[in-house]
Coordinates of C-alpha atoms in Angstrom, one line a residue:
X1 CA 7.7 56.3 18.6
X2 CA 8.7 55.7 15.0
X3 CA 11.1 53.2 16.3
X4 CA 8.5 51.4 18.0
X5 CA 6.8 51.3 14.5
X6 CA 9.4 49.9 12.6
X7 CA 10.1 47.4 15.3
X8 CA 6.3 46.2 15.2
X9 CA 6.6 46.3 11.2
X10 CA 10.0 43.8 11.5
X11 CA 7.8 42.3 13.9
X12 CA 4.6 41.8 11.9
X13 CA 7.0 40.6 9.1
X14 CA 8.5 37.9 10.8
X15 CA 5.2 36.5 11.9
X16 CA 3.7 36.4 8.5
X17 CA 7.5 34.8 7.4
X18 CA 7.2 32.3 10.0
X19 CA 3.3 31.6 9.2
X20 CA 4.2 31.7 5.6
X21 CA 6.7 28.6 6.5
X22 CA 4.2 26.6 7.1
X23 CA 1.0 24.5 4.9
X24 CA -2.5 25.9 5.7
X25 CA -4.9 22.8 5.9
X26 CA -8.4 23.9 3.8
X27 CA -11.5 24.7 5.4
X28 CA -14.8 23.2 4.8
X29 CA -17.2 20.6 6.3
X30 CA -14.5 18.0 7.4
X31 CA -13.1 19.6 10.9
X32 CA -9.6 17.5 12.1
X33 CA -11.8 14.8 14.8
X34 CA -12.8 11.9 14.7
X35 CA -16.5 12.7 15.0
X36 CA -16.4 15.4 12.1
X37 CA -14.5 12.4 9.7
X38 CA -17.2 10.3 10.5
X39 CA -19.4 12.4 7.6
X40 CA -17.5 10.2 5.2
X41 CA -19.4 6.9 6.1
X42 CA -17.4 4.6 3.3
X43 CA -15.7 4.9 0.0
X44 CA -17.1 6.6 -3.2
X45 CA -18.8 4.1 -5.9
X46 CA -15.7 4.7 -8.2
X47 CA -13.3 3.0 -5.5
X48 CA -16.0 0.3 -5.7
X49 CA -16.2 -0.5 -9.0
X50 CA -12.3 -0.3 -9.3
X51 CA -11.4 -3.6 -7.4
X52 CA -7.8 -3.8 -8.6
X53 CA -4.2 -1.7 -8.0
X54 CA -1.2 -2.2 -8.6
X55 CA 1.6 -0.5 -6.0
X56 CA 5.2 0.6 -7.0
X57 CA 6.5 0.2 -3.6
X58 CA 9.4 1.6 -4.9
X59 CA 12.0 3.8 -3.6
X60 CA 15.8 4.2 -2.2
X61 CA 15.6 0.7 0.2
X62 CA 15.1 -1.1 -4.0
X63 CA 18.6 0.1 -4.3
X64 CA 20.7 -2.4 -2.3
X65 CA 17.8 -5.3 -3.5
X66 CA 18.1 -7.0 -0.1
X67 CA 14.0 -6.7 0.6
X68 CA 12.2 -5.2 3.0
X69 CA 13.0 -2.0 6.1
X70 CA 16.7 -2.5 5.1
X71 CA 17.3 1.0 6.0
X72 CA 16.6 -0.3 9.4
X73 CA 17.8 -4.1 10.0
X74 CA 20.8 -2.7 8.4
X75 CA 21.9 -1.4 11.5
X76 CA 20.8 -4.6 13.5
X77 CA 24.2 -6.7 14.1
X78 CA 23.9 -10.5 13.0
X79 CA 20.5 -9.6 10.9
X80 CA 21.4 -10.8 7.2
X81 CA 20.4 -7.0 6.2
X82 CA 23.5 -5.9 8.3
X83 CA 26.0 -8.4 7.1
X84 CA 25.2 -7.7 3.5
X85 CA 25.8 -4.1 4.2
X86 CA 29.1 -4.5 5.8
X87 CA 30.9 -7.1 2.9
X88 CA 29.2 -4.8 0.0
X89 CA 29.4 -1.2 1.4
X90 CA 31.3 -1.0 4.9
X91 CA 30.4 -0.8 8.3
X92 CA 27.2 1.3 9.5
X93 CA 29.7 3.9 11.0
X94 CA 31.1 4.5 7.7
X95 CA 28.7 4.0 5.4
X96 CA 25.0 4.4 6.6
X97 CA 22.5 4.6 5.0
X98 CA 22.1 8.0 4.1
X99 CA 25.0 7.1 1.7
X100 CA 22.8 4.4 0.2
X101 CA 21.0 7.7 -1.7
X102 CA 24.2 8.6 -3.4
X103 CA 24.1 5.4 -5.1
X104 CA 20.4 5.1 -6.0
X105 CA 20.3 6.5 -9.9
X106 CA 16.9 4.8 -11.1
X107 CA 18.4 5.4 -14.4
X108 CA 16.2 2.7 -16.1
X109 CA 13.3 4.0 -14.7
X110 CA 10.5 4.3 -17.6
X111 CA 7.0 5.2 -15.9
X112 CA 5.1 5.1 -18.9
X113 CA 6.3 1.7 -20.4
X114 CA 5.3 0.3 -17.0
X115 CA 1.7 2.0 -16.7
X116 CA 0.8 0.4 -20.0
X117 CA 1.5 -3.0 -18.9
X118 CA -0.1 -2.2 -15.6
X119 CA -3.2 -1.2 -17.2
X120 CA -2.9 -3.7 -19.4
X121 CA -2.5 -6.3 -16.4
X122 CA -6.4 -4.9 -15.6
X123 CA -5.2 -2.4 -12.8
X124 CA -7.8 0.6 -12.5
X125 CA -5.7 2.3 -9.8
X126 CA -2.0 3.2 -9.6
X127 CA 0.2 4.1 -6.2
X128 CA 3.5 5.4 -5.7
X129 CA 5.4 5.1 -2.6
X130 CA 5.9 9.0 -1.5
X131 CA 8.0 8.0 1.5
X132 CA 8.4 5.0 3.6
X133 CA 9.9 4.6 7.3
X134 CA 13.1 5.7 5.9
X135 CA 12.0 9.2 5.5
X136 CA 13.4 9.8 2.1
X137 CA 10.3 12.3 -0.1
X138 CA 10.5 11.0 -3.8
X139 CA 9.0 14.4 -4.6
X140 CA 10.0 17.6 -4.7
X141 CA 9.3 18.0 -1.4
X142 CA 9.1 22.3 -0.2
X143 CA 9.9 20.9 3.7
X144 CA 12.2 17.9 3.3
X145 CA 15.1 18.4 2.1
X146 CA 16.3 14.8 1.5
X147 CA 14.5 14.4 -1.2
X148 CA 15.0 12.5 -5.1
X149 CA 14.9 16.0 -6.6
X150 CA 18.0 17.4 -4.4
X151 CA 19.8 13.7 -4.2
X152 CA 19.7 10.3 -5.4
X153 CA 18.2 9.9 -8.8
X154 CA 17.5 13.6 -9.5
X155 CA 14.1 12.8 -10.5
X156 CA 10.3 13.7 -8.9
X157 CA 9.4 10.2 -8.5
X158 CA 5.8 11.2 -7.5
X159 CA 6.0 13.1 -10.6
X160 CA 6.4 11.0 -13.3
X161 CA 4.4 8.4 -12.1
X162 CA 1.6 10.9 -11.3
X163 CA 1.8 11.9 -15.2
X164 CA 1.9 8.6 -16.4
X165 CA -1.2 7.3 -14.5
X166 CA -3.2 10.1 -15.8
X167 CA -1.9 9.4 -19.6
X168 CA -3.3 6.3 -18.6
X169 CA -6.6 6.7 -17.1
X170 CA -5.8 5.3 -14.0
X171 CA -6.8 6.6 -10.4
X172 CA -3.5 7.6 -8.3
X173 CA -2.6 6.8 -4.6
X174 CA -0.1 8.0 -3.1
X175 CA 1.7 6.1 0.1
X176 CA 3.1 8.3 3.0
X177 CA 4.6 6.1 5.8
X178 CA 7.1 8.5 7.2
X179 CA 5.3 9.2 10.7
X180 CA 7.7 6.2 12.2
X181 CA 10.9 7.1 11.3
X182 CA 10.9 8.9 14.5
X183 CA 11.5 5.2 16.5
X184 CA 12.2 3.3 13.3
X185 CA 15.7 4.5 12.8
X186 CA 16.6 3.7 16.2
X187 CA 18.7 1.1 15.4
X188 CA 21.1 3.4 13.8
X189 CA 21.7 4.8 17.0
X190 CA 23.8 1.5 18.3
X191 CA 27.1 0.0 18.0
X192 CA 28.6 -3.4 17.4
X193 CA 28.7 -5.3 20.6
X194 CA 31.8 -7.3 19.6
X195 CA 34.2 -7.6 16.4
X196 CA 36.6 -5.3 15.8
X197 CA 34.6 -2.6 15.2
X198 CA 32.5 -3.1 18.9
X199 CA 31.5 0.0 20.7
X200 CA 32.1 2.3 17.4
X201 CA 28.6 4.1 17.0
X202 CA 26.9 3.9 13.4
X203 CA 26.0 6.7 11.8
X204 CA 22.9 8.1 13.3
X205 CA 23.5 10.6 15.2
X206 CA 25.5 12.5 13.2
X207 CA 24.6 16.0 12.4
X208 CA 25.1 18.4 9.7
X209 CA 28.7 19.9 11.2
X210 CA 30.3 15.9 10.8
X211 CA 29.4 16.7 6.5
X212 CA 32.0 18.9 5.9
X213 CA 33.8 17.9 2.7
X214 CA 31.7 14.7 2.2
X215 CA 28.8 14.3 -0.5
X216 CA 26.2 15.0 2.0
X217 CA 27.7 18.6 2.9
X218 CA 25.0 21.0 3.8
X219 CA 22.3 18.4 4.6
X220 CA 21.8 17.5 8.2
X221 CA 21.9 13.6 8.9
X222 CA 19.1 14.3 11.8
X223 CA 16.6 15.5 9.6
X224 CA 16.5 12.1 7.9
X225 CA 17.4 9.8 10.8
X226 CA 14.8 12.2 13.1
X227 CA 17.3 11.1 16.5
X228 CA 17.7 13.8 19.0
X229 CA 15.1 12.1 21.3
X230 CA 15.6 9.7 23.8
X231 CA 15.3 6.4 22.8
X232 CA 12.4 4.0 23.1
X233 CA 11.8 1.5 26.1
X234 CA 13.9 -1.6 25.2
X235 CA 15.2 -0.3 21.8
X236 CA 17.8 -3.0 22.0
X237 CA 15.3 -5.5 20.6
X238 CA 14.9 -4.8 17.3
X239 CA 11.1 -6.7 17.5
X240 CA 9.9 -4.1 20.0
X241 CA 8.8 -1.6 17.7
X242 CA 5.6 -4.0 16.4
X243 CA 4.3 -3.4 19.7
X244 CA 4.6 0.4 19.7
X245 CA 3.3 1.0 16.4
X246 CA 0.3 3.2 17.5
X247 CA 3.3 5.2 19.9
X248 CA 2.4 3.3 23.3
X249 CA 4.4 1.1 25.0
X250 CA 7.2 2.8 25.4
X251 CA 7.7 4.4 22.6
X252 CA 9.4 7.4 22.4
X253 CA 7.1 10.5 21.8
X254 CA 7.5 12.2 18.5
X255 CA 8.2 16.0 19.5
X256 CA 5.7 18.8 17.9
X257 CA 8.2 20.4 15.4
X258 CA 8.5 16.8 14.0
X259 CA 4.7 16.2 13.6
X260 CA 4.0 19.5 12.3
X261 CA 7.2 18.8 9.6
X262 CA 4.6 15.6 9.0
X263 CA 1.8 17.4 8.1
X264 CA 3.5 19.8 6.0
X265 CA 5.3 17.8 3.7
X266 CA 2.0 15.7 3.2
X267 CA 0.0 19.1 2.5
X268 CA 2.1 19.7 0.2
X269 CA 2.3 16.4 -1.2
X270 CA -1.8 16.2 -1.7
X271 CA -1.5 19.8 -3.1
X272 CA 1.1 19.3 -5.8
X273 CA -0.4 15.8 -7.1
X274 CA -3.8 15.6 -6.6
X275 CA -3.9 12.3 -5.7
X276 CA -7.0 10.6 -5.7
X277 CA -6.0 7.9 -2.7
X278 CA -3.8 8.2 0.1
X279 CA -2.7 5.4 2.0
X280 CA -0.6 5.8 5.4
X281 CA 0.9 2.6 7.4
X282 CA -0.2 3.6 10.6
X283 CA -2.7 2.3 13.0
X284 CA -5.8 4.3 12.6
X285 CA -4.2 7.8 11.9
X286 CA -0.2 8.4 11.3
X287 CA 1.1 10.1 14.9
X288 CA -2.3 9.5 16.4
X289 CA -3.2 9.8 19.3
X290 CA -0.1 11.6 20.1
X291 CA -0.6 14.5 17.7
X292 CA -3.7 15.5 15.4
X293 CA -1.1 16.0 12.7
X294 CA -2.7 12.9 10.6
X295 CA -6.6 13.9 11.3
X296 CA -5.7 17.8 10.1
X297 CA -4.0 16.3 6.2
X298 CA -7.4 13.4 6.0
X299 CA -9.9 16.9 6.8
X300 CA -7.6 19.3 4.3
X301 CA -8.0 15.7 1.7
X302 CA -11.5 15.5 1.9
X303 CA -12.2 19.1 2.1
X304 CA -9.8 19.4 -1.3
X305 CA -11.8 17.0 -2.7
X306 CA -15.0 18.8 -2.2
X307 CA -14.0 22.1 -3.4
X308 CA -12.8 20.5 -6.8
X309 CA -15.8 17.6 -7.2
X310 CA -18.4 18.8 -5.3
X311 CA -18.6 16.1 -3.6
X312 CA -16.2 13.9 -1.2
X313 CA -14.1 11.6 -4.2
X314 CA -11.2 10.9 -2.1
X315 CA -9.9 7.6 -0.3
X316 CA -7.7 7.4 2.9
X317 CA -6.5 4.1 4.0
X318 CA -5.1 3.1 7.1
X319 CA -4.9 -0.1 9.2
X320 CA -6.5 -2.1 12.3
X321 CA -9.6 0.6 12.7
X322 CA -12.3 0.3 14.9
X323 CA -15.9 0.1 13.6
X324 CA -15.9 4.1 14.4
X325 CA -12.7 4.8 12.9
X326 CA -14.5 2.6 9.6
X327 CA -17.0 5.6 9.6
X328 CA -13.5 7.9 8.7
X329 CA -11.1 5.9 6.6
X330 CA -11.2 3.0 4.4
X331 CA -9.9 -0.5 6.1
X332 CA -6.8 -1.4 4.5
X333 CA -5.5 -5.6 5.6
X334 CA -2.2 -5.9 5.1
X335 CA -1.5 -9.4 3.1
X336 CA -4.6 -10.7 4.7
X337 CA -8.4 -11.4 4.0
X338 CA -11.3 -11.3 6.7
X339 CA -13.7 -14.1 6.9
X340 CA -16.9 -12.4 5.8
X341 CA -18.5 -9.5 3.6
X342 CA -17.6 -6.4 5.1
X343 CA -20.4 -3.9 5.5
X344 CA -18.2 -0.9 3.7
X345 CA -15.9 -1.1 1.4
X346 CA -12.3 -2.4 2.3
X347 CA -8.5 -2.7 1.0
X348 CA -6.0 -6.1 0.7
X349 CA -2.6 -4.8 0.3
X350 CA 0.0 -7.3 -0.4
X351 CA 3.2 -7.9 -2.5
X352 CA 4.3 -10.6 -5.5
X353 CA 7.7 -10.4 -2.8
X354 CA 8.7 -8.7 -0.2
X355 CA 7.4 -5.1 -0.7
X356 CA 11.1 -3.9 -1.3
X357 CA 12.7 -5.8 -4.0
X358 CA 14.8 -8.7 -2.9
X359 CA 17.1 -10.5 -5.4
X360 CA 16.9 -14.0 -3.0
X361 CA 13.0 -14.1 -3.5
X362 CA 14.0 -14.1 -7.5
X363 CA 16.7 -16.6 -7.5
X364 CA 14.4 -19.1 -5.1
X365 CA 11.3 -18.5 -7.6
X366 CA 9.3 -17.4 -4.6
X367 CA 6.7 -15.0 -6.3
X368 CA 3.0 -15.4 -5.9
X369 CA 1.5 -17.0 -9.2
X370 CA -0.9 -15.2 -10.8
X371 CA -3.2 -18.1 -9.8
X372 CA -2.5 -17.1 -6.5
X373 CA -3.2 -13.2 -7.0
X374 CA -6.0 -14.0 -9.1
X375 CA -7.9 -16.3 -6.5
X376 CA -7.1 -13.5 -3.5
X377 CA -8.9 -11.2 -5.8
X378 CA -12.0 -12.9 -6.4
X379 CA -12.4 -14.1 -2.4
X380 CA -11.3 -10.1 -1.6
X381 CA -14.1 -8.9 -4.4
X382 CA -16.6 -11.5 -3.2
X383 CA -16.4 -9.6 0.4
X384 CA -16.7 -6.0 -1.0
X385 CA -12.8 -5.3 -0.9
X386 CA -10.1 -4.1 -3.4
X387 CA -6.8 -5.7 -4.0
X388 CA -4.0 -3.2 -3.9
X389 CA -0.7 -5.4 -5.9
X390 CA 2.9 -4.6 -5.0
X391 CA 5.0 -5.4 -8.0
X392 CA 8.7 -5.2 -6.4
X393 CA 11.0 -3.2 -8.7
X394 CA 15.1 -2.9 -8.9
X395 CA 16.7 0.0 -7.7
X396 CA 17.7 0.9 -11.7
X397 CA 13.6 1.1 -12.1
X398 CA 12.7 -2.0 -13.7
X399 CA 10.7 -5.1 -12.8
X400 CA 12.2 -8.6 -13.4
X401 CA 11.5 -11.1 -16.2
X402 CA 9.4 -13.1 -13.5
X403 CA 7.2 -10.6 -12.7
X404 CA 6.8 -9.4 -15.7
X405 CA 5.3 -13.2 -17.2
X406 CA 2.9 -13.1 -14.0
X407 CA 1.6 -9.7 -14.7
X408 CA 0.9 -10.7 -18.2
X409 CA -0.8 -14.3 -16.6
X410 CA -2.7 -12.3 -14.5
X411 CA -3.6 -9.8 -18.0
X412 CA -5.0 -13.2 -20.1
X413 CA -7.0 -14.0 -17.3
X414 CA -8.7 -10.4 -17.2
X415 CA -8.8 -10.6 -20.6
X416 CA -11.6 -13.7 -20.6
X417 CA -13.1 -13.0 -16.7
X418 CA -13.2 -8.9 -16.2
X419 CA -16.5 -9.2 -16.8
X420 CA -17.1 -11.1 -13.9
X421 CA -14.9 -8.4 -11.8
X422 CA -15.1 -4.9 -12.2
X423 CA -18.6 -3.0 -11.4
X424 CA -19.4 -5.9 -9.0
X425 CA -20.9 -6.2 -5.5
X426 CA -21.3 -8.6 -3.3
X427 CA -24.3 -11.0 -3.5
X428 CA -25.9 -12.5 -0.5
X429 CA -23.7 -14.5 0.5
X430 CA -19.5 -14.0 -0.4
X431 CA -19.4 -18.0 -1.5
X432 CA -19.6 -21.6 -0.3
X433 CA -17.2 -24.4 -0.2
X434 CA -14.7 -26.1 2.1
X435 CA -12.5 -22.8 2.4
X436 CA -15.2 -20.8 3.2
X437 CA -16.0 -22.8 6.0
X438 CA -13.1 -22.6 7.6
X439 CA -11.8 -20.4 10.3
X440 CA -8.6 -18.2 9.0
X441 CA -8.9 -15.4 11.5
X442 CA -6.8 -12.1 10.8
X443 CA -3.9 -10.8 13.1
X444 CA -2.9 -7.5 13.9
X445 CA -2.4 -5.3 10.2
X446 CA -4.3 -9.0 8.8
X447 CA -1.3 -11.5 7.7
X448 CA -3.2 -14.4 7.5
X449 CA -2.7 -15.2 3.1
X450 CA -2.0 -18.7 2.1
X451 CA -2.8 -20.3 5.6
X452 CA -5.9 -22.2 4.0
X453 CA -6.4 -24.9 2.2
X454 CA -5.4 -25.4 -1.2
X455 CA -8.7 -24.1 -3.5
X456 CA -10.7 -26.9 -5.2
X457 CA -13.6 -26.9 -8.0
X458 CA -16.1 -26.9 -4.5
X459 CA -14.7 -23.4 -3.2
X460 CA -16.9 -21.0 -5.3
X461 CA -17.2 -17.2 -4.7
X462 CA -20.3 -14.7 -5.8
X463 CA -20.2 -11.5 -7.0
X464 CA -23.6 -9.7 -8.8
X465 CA -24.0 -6.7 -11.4
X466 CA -27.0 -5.8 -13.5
X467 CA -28.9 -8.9 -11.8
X468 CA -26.6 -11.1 -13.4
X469 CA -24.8 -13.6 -10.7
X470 CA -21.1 -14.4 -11.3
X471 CA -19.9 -17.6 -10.0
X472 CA -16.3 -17.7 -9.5
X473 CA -15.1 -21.4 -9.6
X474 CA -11.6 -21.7 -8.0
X475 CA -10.3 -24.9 -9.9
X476 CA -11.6 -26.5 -13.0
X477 CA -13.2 -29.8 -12.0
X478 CA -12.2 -33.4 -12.5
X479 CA -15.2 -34.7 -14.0
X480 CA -16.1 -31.6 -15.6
X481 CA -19.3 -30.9 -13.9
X482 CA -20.0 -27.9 -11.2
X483 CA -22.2 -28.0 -8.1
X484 CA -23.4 -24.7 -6.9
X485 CA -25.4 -25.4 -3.9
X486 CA -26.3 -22.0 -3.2
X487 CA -28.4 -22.2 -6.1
X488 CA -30.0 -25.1 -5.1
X489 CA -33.9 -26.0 -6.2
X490 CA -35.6 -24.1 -3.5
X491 CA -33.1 -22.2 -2.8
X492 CA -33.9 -18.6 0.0
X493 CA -30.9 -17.3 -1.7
X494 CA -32.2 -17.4 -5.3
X495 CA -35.8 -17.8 -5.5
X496 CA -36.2 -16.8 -9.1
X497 CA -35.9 -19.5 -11.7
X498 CA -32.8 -19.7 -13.4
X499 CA -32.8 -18.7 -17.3
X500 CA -29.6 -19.0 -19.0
X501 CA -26.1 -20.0 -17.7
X502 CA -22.5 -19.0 -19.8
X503 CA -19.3 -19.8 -19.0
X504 CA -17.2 -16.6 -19.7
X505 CA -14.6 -17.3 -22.5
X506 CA -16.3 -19.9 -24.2
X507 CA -19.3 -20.0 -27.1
X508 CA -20.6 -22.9 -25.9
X509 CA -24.1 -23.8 -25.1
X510 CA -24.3 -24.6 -21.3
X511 CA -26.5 -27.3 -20.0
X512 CA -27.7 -27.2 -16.4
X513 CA -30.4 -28.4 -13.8
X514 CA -31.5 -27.3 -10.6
X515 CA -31.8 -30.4 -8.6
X516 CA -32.4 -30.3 -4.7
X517 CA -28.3 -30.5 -3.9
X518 CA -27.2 -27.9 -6.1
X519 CA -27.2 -26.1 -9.6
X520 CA -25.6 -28.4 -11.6
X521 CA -23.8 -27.4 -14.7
X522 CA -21.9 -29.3 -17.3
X523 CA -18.8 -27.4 -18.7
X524 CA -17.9 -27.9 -22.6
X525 CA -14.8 -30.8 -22.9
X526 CA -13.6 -29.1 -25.7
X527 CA -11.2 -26.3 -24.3
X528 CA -10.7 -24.5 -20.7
X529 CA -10.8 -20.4 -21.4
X530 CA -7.9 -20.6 -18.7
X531 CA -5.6 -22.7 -16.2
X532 CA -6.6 -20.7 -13.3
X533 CA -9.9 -20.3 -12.6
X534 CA -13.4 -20.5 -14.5
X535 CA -16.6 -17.7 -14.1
X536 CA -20.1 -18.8 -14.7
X537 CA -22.4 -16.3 -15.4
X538 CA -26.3 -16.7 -14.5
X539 CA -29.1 -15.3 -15.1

């Protein structure tokens, strides 16, 4: 008998060892379904009013500076990702890119010095990466051990940019985008098909017995490459996996122990950082609908946030929702506007580059202007989004001399026009003009930026706050006269009379008439408050 006791004691023991393993989501009103999520309706009035981010989209892929999911077209032979790779660090069977970590120091890496000249830039809201596809946490991550605490840099990533955003007064996000490594890395799973090396597999699937006397003892390879599954249908072609991001066709089912790993390294994320955004790269929910792993960290978010505001604060973004998934999340367009004002509030993510830095976009000067992130920011606004701004950083932790003069572009223009940005809503309409009345129709994640029309001094945006109407002119005209026809004499969509018109940036007494084509306005000829757009404000 008193064996039988201390047998249920060991037993009892290991159960609460085993439970204690694992992240307890909190309780409260939000339950992990869709129809419970649907309590949070859209985005809290803070997110509103906040309009502009800026994204470090930085982590251990910055290191080789060869742009975007190298840790994946890496292993892809021919790609320009792979042959790089093999002339600067050896073939994938050699050196994959798990040893890519040992090299990434970020030893330049000054969070502060950056937040400054992001909030300076006008950003009201900072992200980190916390992972991408290639599974590597840049915090000090209780269920991941490949981490930037344990290798790499040595450093809590999420950390020090978490402190520095709230020296600075900004809002943090966090990114999670680790849900695909499971069929991402799959590539890493090949071999050359010819060459000397052909038929010699790359490195992933190696496990932890192949680490004995490298740098990587004691770490297993498949916790980071995540390949003991079968492989997906048609893994050989590399484009396959756009087609299988929300885990159908073909794709290879994540198992449970791998989803539950999910939601317990993002519990812990959320718990550690207190982030006040989370955005995750997934269509609709990360894992969904083959696991309620993502549903179970938005309801232990949003529940979180009500325990500590009293109300739901938080903000979880995620991509190509339906109108009842919009009830749950907040719509985030990856480098991509809509066409119209959306009814709740939205997200434009996009990147100066590539989202991972890449020296060729540098040397071919092929950064977006701040002209060109400005004017995405007032057509975004003008529909009731946010723009959320990648600013591509080296592996060592800097931004180039480049992007550096754009973000301070972009900071004169806020400088004369915030005004006319932050605290806005939309007004009746989101504008007029020969861009407007296009068709530019989104595709898939969005990816539709720069296929319009150049802007012109006719392509005009709106915006309103305290009953004062903000009218966004794209270009400065010619003959130094504007046409608002929206504002028209008799006008449905501003029947009061108009009392006083400014141009922001300038001292200058305004003259103006409402004729039957159009508010006209004459701008001052003595000086432009910028080069890349003007904001008339009317009252």
């Amino acid at each position: 008998m008193k064996n039988k006791f201390i047998l249920s004691v060991i037993a009892f023991s290991l159960l609460i060892s085993c439970a204690s393993k694992h992240e307890t989501p909190m309780e409260g009103p939000y339950e992990p379904t869709w129809e419970s999520l649907s309590q949070y309706n859209q985005a809290p009035d803070w997110f509103r009013n906040a309009k502009f981010g800026i994204w470090a989209h930085w982590g251990l892929q910055c290191q080789p500076e060869q742009g975007d999911w190298y840790a994946r077209g890496m292993y892809d032979e021919g790609s320009h990702q792979y042959k790089w790779h093999v002339e600067n660090y050896g073939h994938p069977s050699v050196f994959g890119f798990k040893d890519v970590i040992n090299l990434w120091k970020a030893e330049k890496w000054d969070p502060d010095k950056l937040m400054a000249l992001y909030k300076r830039t006008g950003a009201q809201y900072f992200f980190t990466l916390g992972n991408h596809h290639d599974n590597f946490d840049l915090w000090d991550s209780k269920y991941h051990a490949w981490n930037s605490v344990n290798l790499g840099p040595e450093k809590d990533i999420v950390g020090g940019w978490e402190k520095a955003a709230r020296a600075h007064d900004l809002f943090l996000g966090v990114s999670i985008h680790s849900a695909h490594a499971w069929t991402w890395y799959e590539t890493a799973r090949r071999a050359d098909k010819e060459g000397p090396m052909k038929g010699i597999p790359y490195d992933g699937n190696l496990t932890a017995k192949e680490g004995k006397g490298t740098w990587w003892e004691g770490y297993d390879p498949q916790e980071l490459y995540a390949q003991n599954h079968p492989l997906s249908e048609e893994s050989e072609n590399t484009g396959r996996i756009h087609s299988q991001w929300a885990w159908g066709n073909g794709a290879a089912v994540p198992s449970d122990e791998y989803c539950r790993n999910f939601l317990d390294r993002t519990i812990d994320m959320i718990n550690k950082y207190n982030p006040d955004l989370v955005y995750y790269d997934d269509t609709s929910m990360p894992l969904w609908p083959v696991s309620d792993a993502g549903l179970q960290t938005v309801a232990h978010f949003y529940n979180k946030s009500i325990a500590e505001h009293g109300q739901n604060e938080a903000v979880v973004f995620a991509k190509i929702l339906t109108e009842e998934q919009k009830e749950c999340l907040v719509w985030d367009v990856e480098k991509g506007v809509p066409d119209a004002i959306q009814d709740k509030p939205w997200q434009t993510c996009t990147c100066l580059g590539q989202w991972h830095y890449d020296i060729g976009v540098y040397e071919r000067n092929g950064y977006k202007l701040a002209k060109t992130v400005v004017h995405m920011l007032i057509d975004i606004i003008s529909k009731n989004g946010n723009l959320l701004l990648s600013v591509p950083m080296k592996g060592d932790g800097t931004i180039d001399d480049k992007e550096e003069a754009i973000l301070n572009d972009i900071a004169a223009w806020m400088d004369v026009n915030k005004e006319g940005v932050f605290d806005t809503r939309p007004w009746l309409i989101f504008g007029e003009g020969p861009v407007s009345e296009s068709v530019n129709p989104l595709h898939a994640q969005g990816f539709n930026e720069g296929k319009h029309k150049p802007y012109t001094a006719q392509d005009i945006r709106f915006v309103i706050k305290n009953e004062v109407l903000y009218a966004h002119v794209m270009a400065w005209p010619e003959n130094g006269q504007i046409v608002i026809k929206s504002l028209a004499e008799g006008s449905p969509l501003y029947k009061q009379p108009v009392r006083k018109v400014s141009l922001l940036g300038s001292d200058t007494e305004i003259t103006y008439k409402r004729t039957p084509d159009g508010l006209v306005i004459d701008l001052p000829t003595d000086r432009k408050p910028n080069d890349i757009s003007l904001v008339m404000s009317i009252m």
